[in-house]
mmCIF file of C-alpha atoms in Angstrom:
data_model
loop_
_atom_site.group_PDB
_atom_site.id
_atom_site.type_symbol
_atom_site.label_atom_id
_atom_site.label_comp_id
_atom_site.label_asym_id
_atom_site.label_seq_id
_atom_site.Cartn_x
_atom_site.Cartn_y
_atom_site.Cartn_z
ATOM 1 C CA SER A 1 0.000 0.000 0.000
ATOM 2 C CA ALA A 2 0.991 3.662 0.353
ATOM 3 C CA VAL A 3 0.729 6.481 2.870
ATOM 4 C CA ILE A 4 -0.941 9.478 1.282
ATOM 5 C CA SER A 5 -1.399 12.894 2.840
ATOM 6 C CA GLN A 6 -3.402 15.857 1.648
ATOM 7 C CA LYS A 7 -3.243 19.509 2.583
ATOM 8 C CA PRO A 8 -5.336 21.263 3.639
ATOM 9 C CA SER A 9 -7.661 18.782 5.299
ATOM 10 C CA ARG A 10 -10.504 21.286 5.071
ATOM 11 C CA ASP A 11 -11.069 24.873 4.082
ATOM 12 C CA ILE A 12 -13.814 27.433 3.787
ATOM 13 C CA CYS A 13 -13.343 29.734 0.823
ATOM 14 C CA GLN A 14 -15.140 32.673 -0.673
ATOM 15 C CA ARG A 15 -16.799 32.623 -4.036
ATOM 16 C CA GLY A 16 -14.464 33.661 -6.868
ATOM 17 C CA THR A 17 -11.235 32.652 -5.147
ATOM 18 C CA SER A 18 -8.963 29.669 -5.859
ATOM 19 C CA LEU A 19 -7.648 26.892 -3.642
ATOM 20 C CA THR A 20 -4.676 24.626 -4.285
ATOM 21 C CA ILE A 21 -4.788 21.159 -2.754
ATOM 22 C CA GLN A 22 -1.585 19.225 -2.237
ATOM 23 C CA CYS A 23 -1.172 15.445 -2.359
ATOM 24 C CA GLN A 24 1.994 13.767 -1.087
ATOM 25 C CA VAL A 25 2.741 10.011 -1.214
ATOM 26 C CA ASP A 26 5.496 8.180 0.642
ATOM 27 C CA SER A 27 6.762 6.274 -2.384
ATOM 28 C CA GLN A 28 7.316 6.936 -6.054
ATOM 29 C CA VAL A 29 4.243 6.244 -8.158
ATOM 30 C CA THR A 30 3.590 6.687 -11.841
ATOM 31 C CA MET A 31 -0.133 7.323 -11.829
ATOM 32 C CA MET A 32 -2.019 9.678 -9.535
ATOM 33 C CA PHE A 33 -5.686 10.512 -9.782
ATOM 34 C CA TRP A 34 -7.920 13.310 -8.529
ATOM 35 C CA TYR A 35 -11.548 12.629 -7.608
ATOM 36 C CA ARG A 36 -14.469 14.723 -6.402
ATOM 37 C CA GLN A 37 -17.016 13.396 -3.947
ATOM 38 C CA GLN A 38 -20.045 15.612 -3.464
ATOM 39 C CA PRO A 39 -21.883 15.331 -0.130
ATOM 40 C CA GLY A 40 -23.498 11.931 0.222
ATOM 41 C CA GLN A 41 -22.476 10.922 -3.289
ATOM 42 C CA SER A 42 -20.076 8.568 -4.993
ATOM 43 C CA LEU A 43 -16.641 9.401 -6.362
ATOM 44 C CA THR A 44 -16.198 11.037 -9.746
ATOM 45 C CA LEU A 45 -12.827 11.081 -11.480
ATOM 46 C CA ILE A 46 -11.625 14.570 -12.366
ATOM 47 C CA ALA A 47 -8.318 13.760 -14.030
ATOM 48 C CA THR A 48 -5.355 11.422 -14.243
ATOM 49 C CA ALA A 49 -1.939 12.934 -13.535
ATOM 50 C CA ASN A 50 1.153 11.159 -14.797
ATOM 51 C CA GLN A 51 4.574 12.594 -14.058
ATOM 52 C CA GLY A 52 6.131 14.235 -17.077
ATOM 53 C CA SER A 53 2.951 14.639 -19.096
ATOM 54 C CA GLU A 54 -0.126 16.800 -19.155
ATOM 55 C CA ALA A 55 -3.030 15.680 -17.000
ATOM 56 C CA THR A 56 -5.872 13.883 -18.750
ATOM 57 C CA TYR A 57 -9.280 15.292 -17.844
ATOM 58 C CA GLU A 58 -12.594 13.441 -17.773
ATOM 59 C CA SER A 59 -15.690 14.672 -19.524
ATOM 60 C CA GLY A 60 -17.136 17.653 -17.698
ATOM 61 C CA PHE A 61 -13.845 18.794 -16.189
ATOM 62 C CA VAL A 62 -11.526 21.329 -17.829
ATOM 63 C CA ILE A 63 -7.984 22.445 -17.199
ATOM 64 C CA ASP A 64 -8.912 26.100 -16.735
ATOM 65 C CA LYS A 65 -11.152 25.191 -13.802
ATOM 66 C CA PHE A 66 -9.025 22.387 -12.326
ATOM 67 C CA PRO A 67 -5.362 22.896 -13.235
ATOM 68 C CA ILE A 68 -3.132 20.067 -12.057
ATOM 69 C CA SER A 69 0.604 19.883 -11.546
ATOM 70 C CA ARG A 70 2.719 16.728 -11.209
ATOM 71 C CA PRO A 71 6.294 17.895 -10.713
ATOM 72 C CA ASN A 72 7.693 14.557 -9.485
ATOM 73 C CA LEU A 73 6.755 10.963 -8.671
ATOM 74 C CA THR A 74 5.602 11.672 -5.089
ATOM 75 C CA PHE A 75 3.641 14.927 -5.343
ATOM 76 C CA SER A 76 0.727 16.520 -7.160
ATOM 77 C CA THR A 77 -1.493 19.564 -6.758
ATOM 78 C CA LEU A 78 -5.053 20.273 -7.827
ATOM 79 C CA THR A 79 -6.295 23.856 -7.998
ATOM 80 C CA VAL A 80 -9.992 24.644 -7.864
ATOM 81 C CA SER A 81 -10.271 27.982 -9.658
ATOM 82 C CA ASN A 82 -12.860 30.741 -9.523
ATOM 83 C CA MET A 83 -14.868 28.796 -6.993
ATOM 84 C CA SER A 84 -18.648 28.782 -6.650
ATOM 85 C CA PRO A 85 -20.827 27.096 -4.008
ATOM 86 C CA GLU A 86 -21.294 24.198 -6.445
ATOM 87 C CA ASP A 87 -17.604 23.346 -5.967
ATOM 88 C CA SER A 88 -18.237 22.474 -2.311
ATOM 89 C CA SER A 89 -17.114 18.852 -2.158
ATOM 90 C CA ILE A 90 -14.516 16.481 -0.861
ATOM 91 C CA TYR A 91 -11.506 16.336 -3.160
ATOM 92 C CA LEU A 92 -9.492 13.122 -3.024
ATOM 93 C CA CYS A 93 -6.230 12.081 -4.554
ATOM 94 C CA SER A 94 -5.340 8.466 -5.149
ATOM 95 C CA VAL A 95 -2.267 6.596 -6.329
ATOM 96 C CA GLU A 96 -1.944 3.392 -8.291
ATOM 97 C CA ILE A 97 0.245 0.689 -6.808
ATOM 98 C CA GLN A 98 1.277 -2.582 -8.472
ATOM 99 C CA GLY A 99 -0.362 -1.662 -11.718
ATOM 100 C CA VAL A 100 -3.967 -1.705 -10.574
ATOM 101 C CA GLU A 101 -4.616 -1.136 -6.859
ATOM 102 C CA GLN A 102 -5.629 2.414 -5.972
ATOM 103 C CA TYR A 103 -5.131 3.914 -2.544
ATOM 104 C CA PHE A 104 -6.776 7.127 -1.462
ATOM 105 C CA GLY A 105 -5.715 10.052 0.636
ATOM 106 C CA PRO A 106 -7.869 11.354 3.495
ATOM 107 C CA GLY A 107 -9.500 14.023 1.358
ATOM 108 C CA THR A 108 -9.836 17.792 1.441
ATOM 109 C CA ARG A 109 -13.231 19.089 2.526
ATOM 110 C CA LEU A 110 -13.988 22.293 0.697
ATOM 111 C CA THR A 111 -16.847 24.637 1.504
ATOM 112 C CA VAL A 112 -17.424 27.617 -0.758
ATOM 113 C CA THR A 113 -19.527 30.464 0.635
ATOM 114 C CA GLN B 1 -21.354 1.374 -20.929
ATOM 115 C CA GLN B 2 -19.121 2.704 -18.196
ATOM 116 C CA GLN B 3 -21.707 2.441 -15.438
ATOM 117 C CA VAL B 4 -21.507 0.317 -12.353
ATOM 118 C CA LYS B 5 -24.849 -0.086 -10.625
ATOM 119 C CA GLN B 6 -24.858 -0.807 -6.896
ATOM 120 C CA SER B 7 -27.653 -1.915 -4.598
ATOM 121 C CA PRO B 8 -29.084 -1.469 -2.083
ATOM 122 C CA GLN B 9 -28.591 2.227 -1.289
ATOM 123 C CA SER B 10 -28.785 1.477 2.418
ATOM 124 C CA LEU B 11 -28.752 -1.677 4.499
ATOM 125 C CA ILE B 12 -29.493 -2.353 8.142
ATOM 126 C CA VAL B 13 -28.228 -5.585 9.670
ATOM 127 C CA GLN B 14 -28.172 -6.968 13.170
ATOM 128 C CA LYS B 15 -24.867 -7.778 14.819
ATOM 129 C CA GLY B 16 -23.743 -11.256 13.780
ATOM 130 C CA GLY B 17 -25.785 -11.212 10.584
ATOM 131 C CA ILE B 18 -24.655 -11.322 6.961
ATOM 132 C CA SER B 19 -24.470 -8.114 4.932
ATOM 133 C CA ILE B 20 -24.774 -8.487 1.163
ATOM 134 C CA ILE B 21 -24.162 -5.690 -1.345
ATOM 135 C CA ASN B 22 -24.554 -6.221 -5.072
ATOM 136 C CA CYS B 23 -23.042 -4.582 -8.130
ATOM 137 C CA ALA B 24 -23.590 -4.984 -11.851
ATOM 138 C CA TYR B 25 -21.502 -3.696 -14.716
ATOM 139 C CA GLU B 26 -21.875 -3.396 -18.476
ATOM 140 C CA ASN B 27 -18.400 -2.916 -19.879
ATOM 141 C CA THR B 28 -16.917 -6.320 -20.705
ATOM 142 C CA ALA B 29 -13.452 -4.739 -20.795
ATOM 143 C CA PHE B 30 -13.514 -4.392 -17.012
ATOM 144 C CA ASP B 31 -11.117 -6.877 -15.450
ATOM 145 C CA TYR B 32 -10.550 -5.619 -11.934
ATOM 146 C CA PHE B 33 -13.271 -5.250 -9.299
ATOM 147 C CA PRO B 34 -12.391 -3.697 -5.922
ATOM 148 C CA TRP B 35 -14.525 -2.847 -2.939
ATOM 149 C CA TYR B 36 -13.851 0.215 -0.808
ATOM 150 C CA GLN B 37 -14.959 1.011 2.726
ATOM 151 C CA GLN B 38 -15.384 4.635 3.749
ATOM 152 C CA PHE B 39 -15.969 5.957 7.239
ATOM 153 C CA PRO B 40 -17.312 9.495 7.770
ATOM 154 C CA GLY B 41 -14.584 12.078 7.351
ATOM 155 C CA LYS B 42 -12.119 9.591 5.868
ATOM 156 C CA GLY B 43 -10.958 8.631 2.416
ATOM 157 C CA PRO B 44 -12.070 5.310 0.917
ATOM 158 C CA ALA B 45 -9.968 2.318 2.004
ATOM 159 C CA LEU B 46 -9.358 -0.643 -0.291
ATOM 160 C CA LEU B 47 -11.074 -3.615 1.320
ATOM 161 C CA ILE B 48 -10.835 -6.520 -1.099
ATOM 162 C CA ALA B 49 -10.636 -6.979 -4.852
ATOM 163 C CA ILE B 50 -11.158 -9.707 -7.435
ATOM 164 C CA ARG B 51 -10.264 -10.443 -11.028
ATOM 165 C CA PRO B 52 -12.630 -12.331 -13.339
ATOM 166 C CA ASP B 53 -10.483 -15.469 -13.486
ATOM 167 C CA VAL B 54 -11.882 -16.569 -10.097
ATOM 168 C CA SER B 55 -15.474 -16.764 -8.905
ATOM 169 C CA GLU B 56 -14.851 -16.060 -5.249
ATOM 170 C CA LYS B 57 -12.266 -14.444 -3.009
ATOM 171 C CA LYS B 58 -12.304 -14.457 0.756
ATOM 172 C CA GLU B 59 -10.358 -12.347 3.220
ATOM 173 C CA GLY B 60 -11.372 -12.833 6.810
ATOM 174 C CA ARG B 61 -15.071 -11.980 7.161
ATOM 175 C CA PHE B 62 -15.219 -10.366 3.710
ATOM 176 C CA THR B 63 -15.995 -12.375 0.559
ATOM 177 C CA ILE B 64 -16.424 -11.254 -3.042
ATOM 178 C CA SER B 65 -18.550 -13.441 -5.291
ATOM 179 C CA PHE B 66 -18.131 -12.882 -9.024
ATOM 180 C CA ASN B 67 -20.420 -13.990 -11.858
ATOM 181 C CA LYS B 68 -18.770 -13.198 -15.168
ATOM 182 C CA SER B 69 -21.621 -14.346 -17.392
ATOM 183 C CA ALA B 70 -24.133 -12.208 -15.501
ATOM 184 C CA LYS B 71 -21.656 -9.323 -15.171
ATOM 185 C CA GLN B 72 -22.371 -9.107 -11.471
ATOM 186 C CA PHE B 73 -20.330 -9.190 -8.308
ATOM 187 C CA SER B 74 -21.195 -8.926 -4.659
ATOM 188 C CA LEU B 75 -19.655 -8.310 -1.256
ATOM 189 C CA HIS B 76 -20.610 -10.521 1.656
ATOM 190 C CA ILE B 77 -19.727 -9.490 5.192
ATOM 191 C CA MET B 78 -20.074 -12.410 7.556
ATOM 192 C CA ASP B 79 -20.690 -11.973 11.284
ATOM 193 C CA SER B 80 -21.317 -8.237 10.750
ATOM 194 C CA GLN B 81 -20.150 -5.987 13.589
ATOM 195 C CA PRO B 82 -21.125 -2.440 14.585
ATOM 196 C CA GLY B 83 -17.589 -1.383 13.566
ATOM 197 C CA ASP B 84 -18.453 -2.410 10.008
ATOM 198 C CA SER B 85 -20.973 0.440 9.838
ATOM 199 C CA ALA B 86 -19.692 2.545 6.939
ATOM 200 C CA THR B 87 -20.346 3.345 3.304
ATOM 201 C CA TYR B 88 -19.240 0.663 0.864
ATOM 202 C CA PHE B 89 -18.415 1.333 -2.771
ATOM 203 C CA CYS B 90 -17.891 -1.213 -5.485
ATOM 204 C CA ALA B 91 -15.772 -0.213 -8.445
ATOM 205 C CA ALA B 92 -14.497 -1.581 -11.722
ATOM 206 C CA SER B 93 -11.666 -0.840 -14.077
ATOM 207 C CA SER B 94 -9.742 -2.155 -17.007
ATOM 208 C CA THR B 95 -6.060 -2.654 -16.280
ATOM 209 C CA SER B 96 -5.451 -1.174 -19.712
ATOM 210 C CA TYR B 97 -6.440 2.319 -18.620
ATOM 211 C CA GLY B 98 -6.569 2.144 -14.831
ATOM 212 C CA LYS B 99 -9.526 4.465 -14.270
ATOM 213 C CA LEU B 100 -11.925 3.287 -11.600
ATOM 214 C CA THR B 101 -15.662 3.577 -12.177
ATOM 215 C CA PHE B 102 -17.502 3.599 -8.865
ATOM 216 C CA GLY B 103 -20.939 2.379 -7.888
ATOM 217 C CA GLN B 104 -23.320 4.699 -6.096
ATOM 218 C CA GLY B 105 -22.438 3.434 -2.613
ATOM 219 C CA THR B 106 -24.270 1.525 0.127
ATOM 220 C CA ILE B 107 -24.643 2.882 3.639
ATOM 221 C CA LEU B 108 -24.373 -0.101 5.986
ATOM 222 C CA THR B 109 -25.609 0.143 9.553
ATOM 223 C CA VAL B 110 -24.988 -2.766 11.904
ATOM 224 C CA HIS B 111 -27.093 -2.637 15.050
ATOM 225 C CA PRO B 112 -25.616 -4.063 18.257
#
């Protein structure tokens, strides 16, 4: 498995501002993923972030709204830009280990007012 | 064709009973089927997973049953305990592209 940390663990932000979420893993991994989990809902994949290449976004998610960086094999950031109340969610990063198993971080709970 | 349908939405079981959660998928390219357990305020934790070359996998009190022809798989929790009360998600992916598609989740409550 892997030990994954996220910062911040929670935040309350004002409409129109941006928040950058950090994801750190304790071992080198090729594939990292960012998910959104709206209150009481399932997980929806935002994008896949491989080191050394541009992130691949899922339908409904765009780079201008959710820019992602992957500077090395243990770290990634997700920015939620120009936030609105609809962006209030839990944002989760995950890493792929042994080619298929995914392990999740604790999540960042975002409230936009 | 990417959907994974999970049922029931919620489940109440008495301590010591068997909890059963079912999932169905459509995409025949899926070849990896994990189950995640999520407690309030925590990220999902990988519980158990199966590949379609076996029909059953057991780890402690947790068993996955897999029916390839019906494109269905289920999680059985034997001797359910109050500490098992959590939300359970099934998921599926193809090892070719690695993206997990999640079911809608089942809120399990185990009464003491």
